[in-house]
Amino acid sequence: MGLLSNRVERNEIKPGDHIYTYRAVFTYSHHGIFVGGSKVVHFRPERNLKAITETSSNLDDPTLGPCPTFPDCGFRQPNSGVVLSCLDCFLQNGSLYCFEYGVSPSVFIAKIRGGTCTTASSDPPESVINRAMYLLQNGFGNYDVFQNNCEDFAMYCKTGLLIIDKQGVGRSGQASSVVGAPLAAILSSPLKLLMPSPVGVATVTAGMYCMSRYATDIGVRSDVIKVAVEDLAVNLGWACLDEEATEDSNEAANREITR
């Protein structure tokens, strides 16, 4: 991996690595945890999974049909967006990239595109794989493109860090980039009156964009805590939601019985 690209070959990745690939002509990237055996655990919107499973057993590309390599490719628990896929289905013929952890602030800022690295350190591979496999069985809550997406899932598996502030952007560098770019443009717009040169304005805007990304990185944020994967549901309120759903189901069942 270099400063400009995190692209790697398949024989370079190791179990516990955070990998990703680009979709829709580099419009966005999809992230997951490589758990060994050419298999990846990743997080997807549940509604997309339901639509795909109606037409095919392959959860990453309905046009491919059943996976010819692994019978358990596409395994997931009911009502969960956490999926086990083979590496081929995860990549969908795309290139393979490896997310970097523990980079210096200068390297982080130099990488203009978000969702490629973090200053936070990774936990040991066995801890990463344990979190990924636990969440495969127990879920990762509801998918949210800004606060709980595939990159958030992979970063939690790698670090165990959870953001306390539920109102802001999650751990995802892609989400931070989406928010940071227009914010930088707005903040730098008054400088157009002071800087007649478009190059000067562009430089300042780019600097503000990079600094806004850096400020939301989990490695420097102060509103993050380490949470054991077994306690994740309680910390995020999923347990309460499950209990409420169970109570509602029981009440509906009791009403049917008494009729």
Tab-separated table of C-alpha atoms in Angstrom:
chain	number	residue	atom	x	y	z
A	1	MET	CA	0.000	0.000	0.000
A	2	GLY	CA	1.181	3.482	-0.788
A	3	LEU	CA	0.262	7.072	-0.132
A	4	LEU	CA	-1.928	7.329	-3.226
A	5	SER	CA	-3.615	3.931	-3.182
A	6	ASN	CA	-4.415	1.147	-0.693
A	7	ARG	CA	-4.825	-1.435	-3.430
A	8	VAL	CA	-3.506	-4.905	-2.582
A	9	GLU	CA	-3.426	-8.393	-4.068
A	10	ARG	CA	-5.415	-11.247	-2.588
A	11	ASN	CA	-2.339	-13.020	-1.295
A	12	GLU	CA	-1.403	-9.927	0.721
A	13	ILE	CA	-4.458	-9.790	2.977
A	14	LYS	CA	-4.597	-11.597	6.321
A	15	PRO	CA	-7.500	-12.722	8.562
A	16	GLY	CA	-8.720	-9.752	10.562
A	17	ASP	CA	-7.946	-7.202	7.840
A	18	HIS	CA	-10.443	-4.455	7.038
A	19	ILE	CA	-10.910	-4.601	3.277
A	20	TYR	CA	-13.000	-2.633	0.825
A	21	THR	CA	-13.817	-2.311	-2.852
A	22	TYR	CA	-15.341	0.454	-4.923
A	23	ARG	CA	-18.828	0.355	-6.417
A	24	ALA	CA	-20.569	2.326	-9.176
A	25	VAL	CA	-17.402	3.568	-10.887
A	26	PHE	CA	-15.687	4.711	-7.657
A	27	THR	CA	-18.800	6.534	-6.426
A	28	TYR	CA	-18.623	4.814	-3.041
A	29	SER	CA	-16.806	1.943	-1.357
A	30	HIS	CA	-18.127	-1.173	0.362
A	31	HIS	CA	-16.298	-2.424	3.465
A	32	GLY	CA	-15.972	-5.710	5.332
A	33	ILE	CA	-13.758	-7.862	7.550
A	34	PHE	CA	-11.730	-10.651	5.956
A	35	VAL	CA	-12.057	-13.634	8.312
A	36	GLY	CA	-9.904	-16.101	6.377
A	37	GLY	CA	-10.814	-18.966	4.074
A	38	SER	CA	-11.670	-16.481	1.286
A	39	LYS	CA	-14.648	-15.268	3.328
A	40	VAL	CA	-15.750	-11.765	4.339
A	41	VAL	CA	-18.211	-10.574	6.978
A	42	HIS	CA	-19.850	-7.292	5.994
A	43	PHE	CA	-22.900	-5.138	6.706
A	44	ARG	CA	-25.594	-4.195	4.196
A	45	PRO	CA	-29.041	-2.554	4.252
A	46	GLU	CA	-31.540	-5.203	5.254
A	47	ARG	CA	-34.139	-3.973	2.763
A	48	ASN	CA	-31.719	-4.635	-0.113
A	49	LEU	CA	-31.048	-8.112	1.200
A	50	LYS	CA	-34.760	-8.914	1.315
A	51	ALA	CA	-35.216	-7.790	-2.285
A	52	ILE	CA	-32.239	-9.827	-3.463
A	53	THR	CA	-33.155	-13.019	-1.629
A	54	GLU	CA	-36.511	-13.042	-3.411
A	55	THR	CA	-34.741	-13.571	-6.738
A	56	SER	CA	-31.457	-15.265	-5.899
A	57	SER	CA	-29.430	-16.878	-3.170
A	58	ASN	CA	-26.441	-14.659	-3.999
A	59	LEU	CA	-26.637	-11.626	-1.724
A	60	ASP	CA	-24.167	-9.383	-3.500
A	61	ASP	CA	-25.254	-9.601	-7.127
A	62	PRO	CA	-28.629	-11.125	-8.040
A	63	THR	CA	-27.503	-11.621	-11.651
A	64	LEU	CA	-24.813	-14.124	-10.630
A	65	GLY	CA	-27.146	-16.786	-9.302
A	66	PRO	CA	-26.098	-19.132	-6.482
A	67	CYS	CA	-22.445	-18.855	-5.503
A	68	PRO	CA	-20.548	-21.709	-7.207
A	69	THR	CA	-17.681	-21.605	-4.695
A	70	PHE	CA	-19.135	-21.656	-1.165
A	71	PRO	CA	-22.523	-23.159	-0.215
A	72	ASP	CA	-22.763	-20.859	2.833
A	73	CYS	CA	-22.014	-17.679	0.850
A	74	GLY	CA	-24.765	-15.197	1.699
A	75	PHE	CA	-25.469	-16.588	5.158
A	76	ARG	CA	-27.154	-14.168	7.554
A	77	GLN	CA	-29.549	-14.293	10.453
A	78	PRO	CA	-33.194	-13.263	9.886
A	79	ASN	CA	-33.745	-9.492	10.071
A	80	SER	CA	-30.003	-8.821	10.094
A	81	GLY	CA	-27.871	-6.947	7.584
A	82	VAL	CA	-24.615	-8.660	8.615
A	83	VAL	CA	-23.670	-11.147	5.897
A	84	LEU	CA	-21.013	-13.800	5.315
A	85	SER	CA	-19.837	-13.787	1.679
A	86	CYS	CA	-17.004	-15.285	-0.279
A	87	LEU	CA	-14.341	-12.843	-1.416
A	88	ASP	CA	-15.389	-13.111	-5.079
A	89	CYS	CA	-18.995	-12.137	-4.341
A	90	PHE	CA	-17.882	-9.337	-2.019
A	91	LEU	CA	-15.617	-7.798	-4.673
A	92	GLN	CA	-18.034	-8.214	-7.603
A	93	ASN	CA	-15.070	-8.159	-10.017
A	94	GLY	CA	-13.776	-4.980	-8.392
A	95	SER	CA	-10.269	-4.336	-7.118
A	96	LEU	CA	-9.256	-5.158	-3.554
A	97	TYR	CA	-8.137	-2.470	-1.097
A	98	CYS	CA	-6.958	-2.688	2.518
A	99	PHE	CA	-7.982	-0.039	5.053
A	100	GLU	CA	-5.054	1.388	7.044
A	101	TYR	CA	-4.977	1.817	10.819
A	102	GLY	CA	-2.617	3.803	13.024
A	103	VAL	CA	-1.553	6.253	10.317
A	104	SER	CA	0.054	9.568	11.247
A	105	PRO	CA	-2.002	12.785	11.056
A	106	SER	CA	0.046	13.941	8.056
A	107	VAL	CA	-0.691	10.743	6.119
A	108	PHE	CA	-4.386	10.911	7.064
A	109	ILE	CA	-4.705	14.489	5.812
A	110	ALA	CA	-2.715	13.713	2.657
A	111	LYS	CA	-5.237	11.055	1.648
A	112	ILE	CA	-7.890	13.335	0.189
A	113	ARG	CA	-10.550	10.665	-0.151
A	114	GLY	CA	-12.278	9.549	3.036
A	115	GLY	CA	-12.891	5.933	3.951
A	116	THR	CA	-9.331	4.715	3.377
A	117	CYS	CA	-7.529	5.083	6.727
A	118	THR	CA	-7.724	6.214	10.350
A	119	THR	CA	-5.318	7.349	13.032
A	120	ALA	CA	-6.907	4.868	15.466
A	121	SER	CA	-5.008	1.674	16.201
A	122	SER	CA	-6.374	-1.765	15.365
A	123	ASP	CA	-6.915	-4.489	17.940
A	124	PRO	CA	-5.308	-7.934	17.449
A	125	PRO	CA	-6.723	-10.036	14.561
A	126	GLU	CA	-8.324	-12.584	16.886
A	127	SER	CA	-10.345	-9.834	18.603
A	128	VAL	CA	-11.392	-8.400	15.235
A	129	ILE	CA	-12.576	-11.773	13.928
A	130	ASN	CA	-14.373	-12.534	17.200
A	131	ARG	CA	-16.368	-9.292	16.926
A	132	ALA	CA	-17.221	-9.904	13.270
A	133	MET	CA	-18.431	-13.475	13.892
A	134	TYR	CA	-20.380	-12.432	16.989
A	135	LEU	CA	-22.152	-9.696	15.016
A	136	LEU	CA	-22.853	-12.166	12.198
A	137	GLN	CA	-24.908	-14.136	14.703
A	138	ASN	CA	-26.398	-11.185	16.604
A	139	GLY	CA	-26.664	-8.315	14.098
A	140	PHE	CA	-25.405	-4.740	14.038
A	141	GLY	CA	-28.665	-2.819	14.363
A	142	ASN	CA	-30.334	-0.830	11.601
A	143	TYR	CA	-28.301	0.336	8.632
A	144	ASP	CA	-27.878	4.115	8.382
A	145	VAL	CA	-25.806	5.625	5.594
A	146	PHE	CA	-24.427	8.378	7.860
A	147	GLN	CA	-24.300	6.806	11.333
A	148	ASN	CA	-24.248	3.010	10.973
A	149	ASN	CA	-22.979	1.805	7.611
A	150	CYS	CA	-20.614	-0.891	6.320
A	151	GLU	CA	-17.522	1.156	7.131
A	152	ASP	CA	-18.808	1.808	10.669
A	153	PHE	CA	-19.263	-1.949	11.065
A	154	ALA	CA	-15.735	-2.771	9.907
A	155	MET	CA	-14.171	-0.010	12.023
A	156	TYR	CA	-15.996	-1.193	15.129
A	157	CYS	CA	-14.787	-4.750	14.509
A	158	LYS	CA	-11.217	-3.465	14.199
A	159	THR	CA	-11.191	-1.086	17.177
A	160	GLY	CA	-14.160	-1.794	19.454
A	161	LEU	CA	-14.722	1.967	19.608
A	162	LEU	CA	-18.232	3.390	19.840
A	163	ILE	CA	-19.209	7.044	19.437
A	164	ILE	CA	-21.226	8.403	22.354
A	165	ASP	CA	-22.756	11.337	20.442
A	166	LYS	CA	-25.653	9.847	18.456
A	167	GLN	CA	-26.435	13.166	16.735
A	168	GLY	CA	-23.262	13.553	14.689
A	169	VAL	CA	-21.548	11.583	11.955
A	170	GLY	CA	-20.545	8.000	12.774
A	171	ARG	CA	-17.115	6.415	12.437
A	172	SER	CA	-17.317	6.312	8.623
A	173	GLY	CA	-14.724	8.351	6.726
A	174	GLN	CA	-16.976	8.345	3.665
A	175	ALA	CA	-19.792	9.984	5.637
A	176	SER	CA	-17.346	12.543	7.038
A	177	SER	CA	-16.243	13.373	3.500
A	178	VAL	CA	-19.813	13.887	2.324
A	179	VAL	CA	-20.476	16.277	5.207
A	180	GLY	CA	-17.028	17.901	5.168
A	181	ALA	CA	-16.884	18.900	1.507
A	182	PRO	CA	-19.937	21.201	1.449
A	183	LEU	CA	-19.071	22.511	4.919
A	184	ALA	CA	-15.606	23.504	3.741
A	185	ALA	CA	-17.079	25.204	0.695
A	186	ILE	CA	-19.469	27.224	2.859
A	187	LEU	CA	-16.815	28.248	5.375
A	188	SER	CA	-14.359	29.296	2.686
A	189	SER	CA	-16.865	31.263	0.574
A	190	PRO	CA	-16.292	34.609	2.436
A	191	LEU	CA	-12.600	34.298	1.561
A	192	LYS	CA	-13.458	34.822	-2.089
A	193	LEU	CA	-13.799	38.518	-1.276
A	194	LEU	CA	-10.266	38.589	0.161
A	195	MET	CA	-8.568	36.227	-2.297
A	196	PRO	CA	-9.011	37.183	-5.941
A	197	SER	CA	-7.082	34.095	-7.056
A	198	PRO	CA	-9.243	30.966	-7.630
A	199	VAL	CA	-6.190	28.858	-6.791
A	200	GLY	CA	-5.939	30.474	-3.366
A	201	VAL	CA	-9.620	29.874	-2.623
A	202	ALA	CA	-9.361	26.255	-3.797
A	203	THR	CA	-6.325	25.681	-1.590
A	204	VAL	CA	-8.064	27.066	1.499
A	205	THR	CA	-11.226	25.055	0.755
A	206	ALA	CA	-9.202	21.848	0.367
A	207	GLY	CA	-7.409	22.556	3.642
A	208	MET	CA	-10.673	23.093	5.518
A	209	TYR	CA	-12.093	19.908	3.994
A	210	CYS	CA	-9.097	17.860	5.146
A	211	MET	CA	-9.183	19.345	8.641
A	212	SER	CA	-12.929	18.652	8.967
A	213	ARG	CA	-12.259	15.011	8.055
A	214	TYR	CA	-9.437	14.801	10.569
A	215	ALA	CA	-11.583	16.294	13.342
A	216	THR	CA	-14.194	13.521	12.895
A	217	ASP	CA	-11.687	10.653	12.802
A	218	ILE	CA	-12.209	8.182	15.664
A	219	GLY	CA	-8.520	8.304	16.470
A	220	VAL	CA	-8.743	11.942	17.611
A	221	ARG	CA	-12.364	12.305	18.747
A	222	SER	CA	-13.004	12.639	22.471
A	223	ASP	CA	-16.553	11.240	22.360
A	224	VAL	CA	-15.580	7.589	21.793
A	225	ILE	CA	-15.517	4.704	24.268
A	226	LYS	CA	-14.377	1.090	24.096
A	227	VAL	CA	-17.374	-1.245	24.184
A	228	ALA	CA	-17.266	-5.038	24.364
A	229	VAL	CA	-19.169	-6.642	21.524
A	230	GLU	CA	-21.374	-8.485	24.024
A	231	ASP	CA	-22.485	-5.104	25.442
A	232	LEU	CA	-22.993	-3.408	22.090
A	233	ALA	CA	-26.754	-3.999	21.892
A	234	VAL	CA	-27.325	-2.468	25.334
A	235	ASN	CA	-25.168	0.594	24.591
A	236	LEU	CA	-26.955	1.301	21.320
A	237	GLY	CA	-30.434	0.549	22.622
A	238	TRP	CA	-31.025	-2.459	20.375
A	239	ALA	CA	-31.887	-4.659	23.344
A	240	CYS	CA	-34.694	-2.300	24.362
A	241	LEU	CA	-36.040	-2.271	20.829
A	242	ASP	CA	-35.998	-6.080	20.698
A	243	GLU	CA	-37.840	-6.273	24.027
A	244	GLU	CA	-40.462	-3.800	22.823
A	245	ALA	CA	-40.926	-5.753	19.605
A	246	THR	CA	-41.307	-8.990	21.585
A	247	GLU	CA	-43.838	-7.390	23.936
A	248	ASP	CA	-45.842	-6.058	20.980
A	249	SER	CA	-45.860	-9.511	19.379
A	250	ASN	CA	-46.966	-11.139	22.636
A	251	GLU	CA	-49.759	-8.598	23.091
A	252	ALA	CA	-50.964	-9.188	19.540
A	253	ALA	CA	-50.908	-12.942	20.099
A	254	ASN	CA	-52.869	-12.602	23.357
A	255	ARG	CA	-55.497	-10.484	21.601
A	256	GLU	CA	-55.904	-13.157	18.954
A	257	ILE	CA	-56.309	-15.851	21.646
A	258	THR	CA	-58.971	-13.927	23.560
A	259	ARG	CA	-61.099	-13.309	20.470
